[in-house]
PDB file of C-alpha atoms and ligand atoms in Angstrom:
ATOM      1  CA  MET A 419       3.834 -10.398 -34.332  1.00  0.00           C
ATOM      2  CA  SER A 420       0.522  -9.027 -33.129  1.00  0.00           C
ATOM      3  CA  HIS A 421       0.354  -8.266 -29.397  1.00  0.00           C
ATOM      4  CA  ALA A 422      -3.312  -7.649 -29.577  1.00  0.00           C
ATOM      5  CA  TRP A 423      -4.809  -9.857 -26.911  1.00  0.00           C
ATOM      6  CA  GLY A 424      -8.252 -10.163 -25.365  1.00  0.00           C
ATOM      7  CA  TYR A 425     -10.688 -12.495 -23.615  1.00  0.00           C
ATOM      8  CA  GLY A 426     -12.559 -13.740 -26.806  1.00  0.00           C
ATOM      9  CA  THR A 427     -12.358 -17.165 -28.453  1.00  0.00           C
ATOM     10  CA  GLN A 428      -9.869 -15.799 -31.031  1.00  0.00           C
ATOM     11  CA  ASP A 429      -7.561 -13.770 -28.753  1.00  0.00           C
ATOM     12  CA  GLY A 430      -8.314 -15.045 -25.237  1.00  0.00           C
ATOM     13  CA  PRO A 431      -6.202 -16.739 -22.587  1.00  0.00           C
ATOM     14  CA  GLU A 432      -5.879 -19.984 -24.523  1.00  0.00           C
ATOM     15  CA  THR A 433      -4.040 -18.021 -27.388  1.00  0.00           C
ATOM     16  CA  TRP A 434      -1.803 -15.865 -25.264  1.00  0.00           C
ATOM     17  CA  ALA A 435       1.261 -18.321 -25.370  1.00  0.00           C
ATOM     18  CA  GLU A 436       1.461 -17.652 -29.135  1.00  0.00           C
ATOM     19  CA  SER A 437       2.717 -14.106 -28.518  1.00  0.00           C
ATOM     20  CA  PHE A 438       3.747 -14.542 -24.813  1.00  0.00           C
ATOM     21  CA  PRO A 439       5.458 -17.926 -24.381  1.00  0.00           C
ATOM     22  CA  VAL A 440       5.945 -17.187 -20.677  1.00  0.00           C
ATOM     23  CA  ALA A 441       2.180 -18.064 -20.478  1.00  0.00           C
ATOM     24  CA  ASN A 442       3.399 -21.700 -19.961  1.00  0.00           C
ATOM     25  CA  GLY A 443       6.062 -20.538 -17.404  1.00  0.00           C
ATOM     26  CA  PRO A 444       6.782 -21.998 -13.971  1.00  0.00           C
ATOM     27  CA  ARG A 445       5.075 -19.215 -11.917  1.00  0.00           C
ATOM     28  CA  GLN A 446       1.877 -18.139 -13.702  1.00  0.00           C
ATOM     29  CA  SER A 447      -1.177 -16.626 -12.205  1.00  0.00           C
ATOM     30  CA  PRO A 448      -3.872 -16.857 -11.162  1.00  0.00           C
ATOM     31  CA  ILE A 449      -4.160 -20.268  -9.235  1.00  0.00           C
ATOM     32  CA  ASP A 450      -6.807 -22.149  -7.398  1.00  0.00           C
ATOM     33  CA  ILE A 451      -6.033 -21.649  -3.686  1.00  0.00           C
ATOM     34  CA  VAL A 452      -6.705 -24.827  -1.704  1.00  0.00           C
ATOM     35  CA  PRO A 453      -6.947 -23.665   2.024  1.00  0.00           C
ATOM     36  CA  THR A 454      -6.211 -27.089   3.422  1.00  0.00           C
ATOM     37  CA  GLN A 455      -3.054 -27.308   1.440  1.00  0.00           C
ATOM     38  CA  ALA A 456      -1.838 -23.817   2.336  1.00  0.00           C
ATOM     39  CA  GLN A 457       0.677 -23.991   5.178  1.00  0.00           C
ATOM     40  CA  HIS A 458       0.410 -21.410   8.011  1.00  0.00           C
ATOM     41  CA  ASP A 459       3.810 -19.461   8.045  1.00  0.00           C
ATOM     42  CA  PRO A 460       4.059 -17.764  11.477  1.00  0.00           C
ATOM     43  CA  SER A 461       7.135 -15.824  10.206  1.00  0.00           C
ATOM     44  CA  LEU A 462       4.750 -13.803   7.769  1.00  0.00           C
ATOM     45  CA  LYS A 463       4.305 -10.315   9.127  1.00  0.00           C
ATOM     46  CA  HIS A 464       1.211  -8.301   9.263  1.00  0.00           C
ATOM     47  CA  LEU A 465       0.330  -6.600   5.974  1.00  0.00           C
ATOM     48  CA  LYS A 466       0.977  -2.794   6.290  1.00  0.00           C
ATOM     49  CA  LEU A 467      -1.093  -0.795   3.836  1.00  0.00           C
ATOM     50  CA  LYS A 468      -0.874   3.060   3.762  1.00  0.00           C
ATOM     51  CA  TYR A 469      -2.837   4.786   1.084  1.00  0.00           C
ATOM     52  CA  ASP A 470      -3.303   8.550   0.624  1.00  0.00           C
ATOM     53  CA  PRO A 471      -6.504   9.275  -1.457  1.00  0.00           C
ATOM     54  CA  ALA A 472      -4.782  12.443  -2.736  1.00  0.00           C
ATOM     55  CA  THR A 473      -2.508  10.238  -4.866  1.00  0.00           C
ATOM     56  CA  ALA A 474      -5.490   9.017  -6.863  1.00  0.00           C
ATOM     57  CA  LYS A 475      -4.815  10.412 -10.351  1.00  0.00           C
ATOM     58  CA  GLY A 476      -7.581   9.268 -12.652  1.00  0.00           C
ATOM     59  CA  ILE A 477      -9.808   6.370 -13.886  1.00  0.00           C
ATOM     60  CA  LEU A 478      -9.614   4.899 -17.322  1.00  0.00           C
ATOM     61  CA  ASN A 479     -11.061   1.977 -19.482  1.00  0.00           C
ATOM     62  CA  ASN A 480      -7.824   0.445 -20.834  1.00  0.00           C
ATOM     63  CA  GLY A 481      -9.812  -1.980 -23.134  1.00  0.00           C
ATOM     64  CA  HIS A 482      -9.256  -4.902 -20.783  1.00  0.00           C
ATOM     65  CA  SER A 483     -10.505  -3.469 -17.497  1.00  0.00           C
ATOM     66  CA  PHE A 484     -11.051  -0.169 -15.852  1.00  0.00           C
ATOM     67  CA  GLN A 485      -8.180   1.044 -13.667  1.00  0.00           C
ATOM     68  CA  VAL A 486      -7.652   3.842 -11.173  1.00  0.00           C
ATOM     69  CA  ASP A 487      -4.028   5.205 -11.515  1.00  0.00           C
ATOM     70  CA  PHE A 488      -2.075   6.697  -8.595  1.00  0.00           C
ATOM     71  CA  THR A 489       0.828   9.021  -8.585  1.00  0.00           C
ATOM     72  CA  ASP A 490       3.788   7.056  -7.455  1.00  0.00           C
ATOM     73  CA  ASP A 491       6.636   9.543  -7.276  1.00  0.00           C
ATOM     74  CA  ASP A 492       6.854   9.198  -3.448  1.00  0.00           C
ATOM     75  CA  ASN A 493       5.986   6.923  -0.659  1.00  0.00           C
ATOM     76  CA  SER A 494       2.537   8.382   0.005  1.00  0.00           C
ATOM     77  CA  SER A 495       0.696   5.077  -0.878  1.00  0.00           C
ATOM     78  CA  THR A 496       2.613   2.001  -0.059  1.00  0.00           C
ATOM     79  CA  LEU A 497       2.565  -1.673   0.940  1.00  0.00           C
ATOM     80  CA  ALA A 498       5.050  -3.183   3.398  1.00  0.00           C
ATOM     81  CA  GLY A 499       5.168  -6.211   5.653  1.00  0.00           C
ATOM     82  CA  GLY A 500       3.379  -9.323   4.808  1.00  0.00           C
ATOM     83  CA  PRO A 501       5.554 -11.672   2.596  1.00  0.00           C
ATOM     84  CA  VAL A 502       7.583  -8.767   1.234  1.00  0.00           C
ATOM     85  CA  THR A 503      10.873  -6.982   2.098  1.00  0.00           C
ATOM     86  CA  GLY A 504      11.080  -3.233   1.742  1.00  0.00           C
ATOM     87  CA  ILE A 505       8.507  -0.764   0.481  1.00  0.00           C
ATOM     88  CA  TYR A 506       6.245  -1.184  -2.538  1.00  0.00           C
ATOM     89  CA  ARG A 507       4.473   1.777  -4.066  1.00  0.00           C
ATOM     90  CA  LEU A 508       0.812   1.695  -5.186  1.00  0.00           C
ATOM     91  CA  ARG A 509       0.564   2.201  -8.947  1.00  0.00           C
ATOM     92  CA  GLN A 510      -2.931   1.367  -9.862  1.00  0.00           C
ATOM     93  CA  PHE A 511      -5.938  -0.835  -9.019  1.00  0.00           C
ATOM     94  CA  HIS A 512      -8.385  -2.533 -11.363  1.00  0.00           C
ATOM     95  CA  PHE A 513     -10.876  -5.321 -11.448  1.00  0.00           C
ATOM     96  CA  HIS A 514     -11.624  -8.679 -13.231  1.00  0.00           C
ATOM     97  CA  TRP A 515     -15.255  -9.775 -13.383  1.00  0.00           C
ATOM     98  CA  GLY A 516     -17.746 -12.096 -14.989  1.00  0.00           C
ATOM     99  CA  SER A 517     -20.871 -11.759 -17.198  1.00  0.00           C
ATOM    100  CA  SER A 518     -22.797 -13.416 -14.301  1.00  0.00           C
ATOM    101  CA  ASP A 519     -22.232 -13.742 -10.602  1.00  0.00           C
ATOM    102  CA  ASP A 520     -21.175 -17.424 -10.837  1.00  0.00           C
ATOM    103  CA  LYS A 521     -17.668 -16.432 -12.247  1.00  0.00           C
ATOM    104  CA  GLY A 522     -15.383 -13.491 -12.741  1.00  0.00           C
ATOM    105  CA  SER A 523     -12.591 -13.768 -10.084  1.00  0.00           C
ATOM    106  CA  GLU A 524      -9.243 -14.900 -11.398  1.00  0.00           C
ATOM    107  CA  HIS A 525      -8.003 -16.687  -8.265  1.00  0.00           C
ATOM    108  CA  THR A 526     -10.417 -19.397  -7.014  1.00  0.00           C
ATOM    109  CA  VAL A 527     -10.659 -20.894  -3.479  1.00  0.00           C
ATOM    110  CA  ALA A 528     -11.034 -24.683  -3.559  1.00  0.00           C
ATOM    111  CA  GLY A 529     -12.778 -24.230  -6.984  1.00  0.00           C
ATOM    112  CA  THR A 530     -15.083 -21.439  -5.731  1.00  0.00           C
ATOM    113  CA  LYS A 531     -15.305 -18.491  -8.100  1.00  0.00           C
ATOM    114  CA  PHE A 532     -16.373 -15.015  -7.055  1.00  0.00           C
ATOM    115  CA  PRO A 533     -18.287 -12.505  -9.142  1.00  0.00           C
ATOM    116  CA  CYS A 534     -15.244 -10.081  -9.173  1.00  0.00           C
ATOM    117  CA  GLU A 535     -11.659  -9.710  -8.047  1.00  0.00           C
ATOM    118  CA  LEU A 536      -9.900  -6.371  -7.250  1.00  0.00           C
ATOM    119  CA  HIS A 537      -6.147  -6.149  -7.887  1.00  0.00           C
ATOM    120  CA  LEU A 538      -4.123  -3.486  -6.115  1.00  0.00           C
ATOM    121  CA  VAL A 539      -0.781  -3.307  -8.010  1.00  0.00           C
ATOM    122  CA  HIS A 540       2.432  -2.060  -6.117  1.00  0.00           C
ATOM    123  CA  TRP A 541       6.068  -1.946  -7.294  1.00  0.00           C
ATOM    124  CA  ASN A 542       9.248  -2.504  -5.313  1.00  0.00           C
ATOM    125  CA  THR A 543      10.964   0.878  -4.528  1.00  0.00           C
ATOM    126  CA  LYS A 544      14.356  -0.875  -4.727  1.00  0.00           C
ATOM    127  CA  TYR A 545      13.908  -0.299  -8.534  1.00  0.00           C
ATOM    128  CA  PRO A 546      13.725   3.115 -10.048  1.00  0.00           C
ATOM    129  CA  ASN A 547      10.184   2.886 -11.470  1.00  0.00           C
ATOM    130  CA  PHE A 548       7.250   0.588 -12.254  1.00  0.00           C
ATOM    131  CA  GLY A 549       8.538  -0.558 -15.712  1.00  0.00           C
ATOM    132  CA  GLU A 550      11.952  -1.700 -14.307  1.00  0.00           C
ATOM    133  CA  ALA A 551      10.218  -3.461 -11.321  1.00  0.00           C
ATOM    134  CA  ALA A 552       7.737  -5.310 -13.498  1.00  0.00           C
ATOM    135  CA  SER A 553      10.620  -7.262 -15.109  1.00  0.00           C
ATOM    136  CA  LYS A 554      12.144  -8.329 -11.946  1.00  0.00           C
ATOM    137  CA  PRO A 555      11.102 -11.624  -9.879  1.00  0.00           C
ATOM    138  CA  ASP A 556      10.576  -9.415  -6.777  1.00  0.00           C
ATOM    139  CA  GLY A 557       9.318  -6.406  -8.572  1.00  0.00           C
ATOM    140  CA  LEU A 558       5.684  -6.248  -7.996  1.00  0.00           C
ATOM    141  CA  ALA A 559       3.243  -7.035  -5.180  1.00  0.00           C
ATOM    142  CA  VAL A 560      -0.479  -7.376  -6.118  1.00  0.00           C
ATOM    143  CA  VAL A 561      -3.129  -7.610  -3.243  1.00  0.00           C
ATOM    144  CA  GLY A 562      -6.140  -9.539  -4.566  1.00  0.00           C
ATOM    145  CA  VAL A 563      -9.535  -8.959  -2.966  1.00  0.00           C
ATOM    146  CA  PHE A 564     -12.627 -11.092  -3.790  1.00  0.00           C
ATOM    147  CA  LEU A 565     -15.935  -9.118  -4.267  1.00  0.00           C
ATOM    148  CA  LYS A 566     -19.221 -10.841  -3.370  1.00  0.00           C
ATOM    149  CA  GLY A 567     -22.722  -9.771  -4.050  1.00  0.00           C
ATOM    150  CA  ARG A 568     -24.489  -7.592  -1.367  1.00  0.00           C
ATOM    151  CA  GLN A 569     -25.441  -3.995  -0.943  1.00  0.00           C
ATOM    152  CA  THR A 570     -22.541  -1.707  -0.143  1.00  0.00           C
ATOM    153  CA  THR A 571     -21.297   1.842  -1.060  1.00  0.00           C
ATOM    154  CA  PHE A 572     -17.867   2.884  -2.379  1.00  0.00           C
ATOM    155  CA  SER A 573     -16.609   6.113  -0.678  1.00  0.00           C
ATOM    156  CA  ASN A 574     -13.933   8.180  -2.415  1.00  0.00           C
ATOM    157  CA  PHE A 575     -10.868   6.662  -4.100  1.00  0.00           C
ATOM    158  CA  ASP A 576      -9.318   5.709  -0.923  1.00  0.00           C
ATOM    159  CA  PRO A 577      -8.335   2.072  -1.763  1.00  0.00           C
ATOM    160  CA  LYS A 578      -8.595   1.166   1.915  1.00  0.00           C
ATOM    161  CA  THR A 579     -12.433   1.641   1.529  1.00  0.00           C
ATOM    162  CA  LEU A 580     -12.194  -1.387  -0.824  1.00  0.00           C
ATOM    163  CA  LEU A 581     -10.578  -3.731   1.657  1.00  0.00           C
ATOM    164  CA  PRO A 582     -12.042  -6.015   4.249  1.00  0.00           C
ATOM    165  CA  ALA A 583     -11.512  -5.347   7.944  1.00  0.00           C
ATOM    166  CA  ALA A 584      -9.253  -8.266   8.502  1.00  0.00           C
ATOM    167  CA  LEU A 585      -6.086  -8.541   6.334  1.00  0.00           C
ATOM    168  CA  ASP A 586      -5.482 -12.333   6.702  1.00  0.00           C
ATOM    169  CA  PHE A 587      -3.990 -13.546   3.433  1.00  0.00           C
ATOM    170  CA  TRP A 588      -2.559 -16.353   1.294  1.00  0.00           C
ATOM    171  CA  THR A 589       0.688 -15.620  -0.594  1.00  0.00           C
ATOM    172  CA  TYR A 590       2.550 -17.204  -3.464  1.00  0.00           C
ATOM    173  CA  GLU A 591       5.051 -16.292  -6.165  1.00  0.00           C
ATOM    174  CA  GLY A 592       3.211 -15.693  -9.469  1.00  0.00           C
ATOM    175  CA  SER A 593       2.766 -13.369 -12.458  1.00  0.00           C
ATOM    176  CA  LEU A 594       0.625 -10.673 -14.083  1.00  0.00           C
ATOM    177  CA  THR A 595      -2.584 -12.358 -15.092  1.00  0.00           C
ATOM    178  CA  THR A 596      -2.698 -10.406 -18.380  1.00  0.00           C
ATOM    179  CA  PRO A 597      -0.098 -10.178 -21.124  1.00  0.00           C
ATOM    180  CA  PRO A 598       2.869  -9.778 -20.873  1.00  0.00           C
ATOM    181  CA  LEU A 599       2.268 -12.194 -17.971  1.00  0.00           C
ATOM    182  CA  LEU A 600       5.462 -11.167 -16.326  1.00  0.00           C
ATOM    183  CA  GLU A 601       6.551 -13.619 -13.624  1.00  0.00           C
ATOM    184  CA  SER A 602       7.366 -10.785 -11.209  1.00  0.00           C
ATOM    185  CA  VAL A 603       4.519 -10.773  -8.727  1.00  0.00           C
ATOM    186  CA  THR A 604       4.275 -11.707  -5.057  1.00  0.00           C
ATOM    187  CA  TRP A 605       0.602 -12.368  -4.799  1.00  0.00           C
ATOM    188  CA  ILE A 606      -1.148 -11.470  -1.503  1.00  0.00           C
ATOM    189  CA  VAL A 607      -4.699 -12.712  -1.691  1.00  0.00           C
ATOM    190  CA  LEU A 608      -6.940 -11.666   1.121  1.00  0.00           C
ATOM    191  CA  LYS A 609      -9.080 -14.372   2.771  1.00  0.00           C
ATOM    192  CA  ASP A 610     -12.094 -12.199   3.527  1.00  0.00           C
ATOM    193  CA  GLN A 611     -14.209 -10.642   0.813  1.00  0.00           C
ATOM    194  CA  VAL A 612     -15.802  -7.294   0.403  1.00  0.00           C
ATOM    195  CA  SER A 613     -19.377  -6.555  -0.726  1.00  0.00           C
ATOM    196  CA  VAL A 614     -20.339  -5.180  -4.021  1.00  0.00           C
ATOM    197  CA  SER A 615     -23.923  -4.357  -5.015  1.00  0.00           C
ATOM    198  CA  PRO A 616     -25.850  -5.711  -7.929  1.00  0.00           C
ATOM    199  CA  ALA A 617     -26.025  -2.213  -9.272  1.00  0.00           C
ATOM    200  CA  GLN A 618     -22.181  -1.866  -9.114  1.00  0.00           C
ATOM    201  CA  MET A 619     -21.750  -5.289 -10.846  1.00  0.00           C
ATOM    202  CA  ALA A 620     -24.167  -4.140 -13.564  1.00  0.00           C
ATOM    203  CA  LYS A 621     -22.163  -0.876 -13.976  1.00  0.00           C
ATOM    204  CA  PHE A 622     -18.920  -2.969 -14.485  1.00  0.00           C
ATOM    205  CA  ARG A 623     -20.740  -5.166 -17.041  1.00  0.00           C
ATOM    206  CA  SER A 624     -21.953  -2.022 -18.922  1.00  0.00           C
ATOM    207  CA  LEU A 625     -18.391  -1.016 -19.714  1.00  0.00           C
ATOM    208  CA  LEU A 626     -17.144  -1.863 -23.198  1.00  0.00           C
ATOM    209  CA  PHE A 627     -14.105  -3.628 -24.554  1.00  0.00           C
ATOM    210  CA  THR A 628     -14.629  -1.726 -27.746  1.00  0.00           C
ATOM    211  CA  SER A 629     -13.981   1.873 -28.693  1.00  0.00           C
ATOM    212  CA  GLU A 630     -16.424   4.435 -30.115  1.00  0.00           C
ATOM    213  CA  GLY A 631     -17.447   3.581 -33.628  1.00  0.00           C
ATOM    214  CA  GLU A 632     -16.918  -0.065 -33.171  1.00  0.00           C
ATOM    215  CA  ALA A 633     -19.707  -2.569 -32.773  1.00  0.00           C
ATOM    216  CA  PRO A 634     -20.157  -2.489 -28.920  1.00  0.00           C
ATOM    217  CA  SER A 635     -18.828  -5.521 -26.915  1.00  0.00           C
ATOM    218  CA  CYS A 636     -19.562  -5.531 -23.261  1.00  0.00           C
ATOM    219  CA  MET A 637     -16.507  -5.831 -21.034  1.00  0.00           C
ATOM    220  CA  VAL A 638     -17.269  -9.051 -19.172  1.00  0.00           C
ATOM    221  CA  ASP A 639     -15.391 -12.267 -18.389  1.00  0.00           C
ATOM    222  CA  ASN A 640     -12.041 -10.395 -18.403  1.00  0.00           C
ATOM    223  CA  PHE A 641     -10.512 -13.106 -16.150  1.00  0.00           C
ATOM    224  CA  ARG A 642      -7.839 -15.708 -16.942  1.00  0.00           C
ATOM    225  CA  PRO A 643      -8.575 -19.227 -15.482  1.00  0.00           C
ATOM    226  CA  PRO A 644      -6.278 -20.722 -12.782  1.00  0.00           C
ATOM    227  CA  GLN A 645      -2.834 -21.947 -14.073  1.00  0.00           C
ATOM    228  CA  PRO A 646      -0.884 -24.973 -12.947  1.00  0.00           C
ATOM    229  CA  LEU A 647       0.825 -24.624  -9.466  1.00  0.00           C
ATOM    230  CA  LYS A 648       3.991 -26.441 -10.819  1.00  0.00           C
ATOM    231  CA  GLY A 649       5.363 -27.210  -7.324  1.00  0.00           C
ATOM    232  CA  ARG A 650       4.814 -23.766  -5.793  1.00  0.00           C
ATOM    233  CA  LYS A 651       3.826 -23.558  -2.118  1.00  0.00           C
ATOM    234  CA  VAL A 652       0.926 -21.281  -1.012  1.00  0.00           C
ATOM    235  CA  ARG A 653       1.542 -19.897   2.539  1.00  0.00           C
ATOM    236  CA  ALA A 654      -1.199 -18.598   4.886  1.00  0.00           C
ATOM    237  CA  SER A 655      -0.815 -15.743   7.298  1.00  0.00           C
ATOM    238  CA  PHE A 656      -3.484 -17.244   9.567  1.00  0.00           C
ATOM    239  CA  LYS A 657      -4.109 -20.608  11.270  1.00  0.00           C
TER     240      LYS A 657
HETATM  241  C1  HT4 W1499       0.363  -4.607 -13.720  1.00  0.00           C
HETATM  242  C2  HT4 W1499      -0.821  -5.441 -14.060  1.00  0.00           C
HETATM  243  C3  HT4 W1499      -1.712  -5.156 -15.173  1.00  0.00           C
HETATM  244  C4  HT4 W1499      -2.870  -5.951 -15.356  1.00  0.00           C
HETATM  245  C5  HT4 W1499      -3.090  -6.950 -14.436  1.00  0.00           C
HETATM  246  O1  HT4 W1499      -4.324  -7.700 -14.618  1.00  0.00           O
HETATM  247  C6  HT4 W1499      -2.382  -7.247 -13.312  1.00  0.00           C
HETATM  248  S1  HT4 W1499      -2.858  -8.477 -12.307  1.00  0.00           S
HETATM  249  C7  HT4 W1499      -1.265  -6.511 -13.190  1.00  0.00           C
HETATM  250 ZN1   ZN W1500      -5.301  -8.026 -12.585  1.00  0.00          ZN
END
């Protein structure tokens, strides 16, 4: 059974259930976040993010997005607090974006789409490694950040430079948004957006899905549409 998947008409999100039946599971991501239906949970702790730029290992185009990988053999770059228990280590960050600024994010907010969404992927250190954690219901925590159009600069690969000043968030139990769509993610979607410049969006859209020697296909619209909530509650860390 081919596990080749993509975002085209022949291999896109509507076909993923053929190879990955969990695509129709009870805790799939992304979702449409409806702020008026998200309940403030005062028991949610502040998000504690500690990132050491020295753990940035490299950047690669993986054929579905581009991602920056981090060394994760110690607790130099971690997430704690918020909705999670224990310490989660930063593994990688990547983005999902559209072919134009009217779409691109995976999560939406009361139907509003953003041009781009950053995912900072962390794994639970109660498990020995990322691969083990990715198959456990509390194995991963992904911080989602919406990017909106405006002039800005990226400094070095310190992920904190990609975050908004306020870390107010919505949280819910979900999944990877790409195959294998594992239902192992505690989602932490920040309410405030960060800016991205048109030049940066153009750079994203100049990346290719295809390898050298293949007919070039621009890497755009690499987002999965919102999935059914199926009774899940979305909690807010703010009033
Ligand atoms: C681990 C992982 C890989 C790809 C993704 O889009 C997400 S959201 C998480
Ligand atoms: Zn993602």
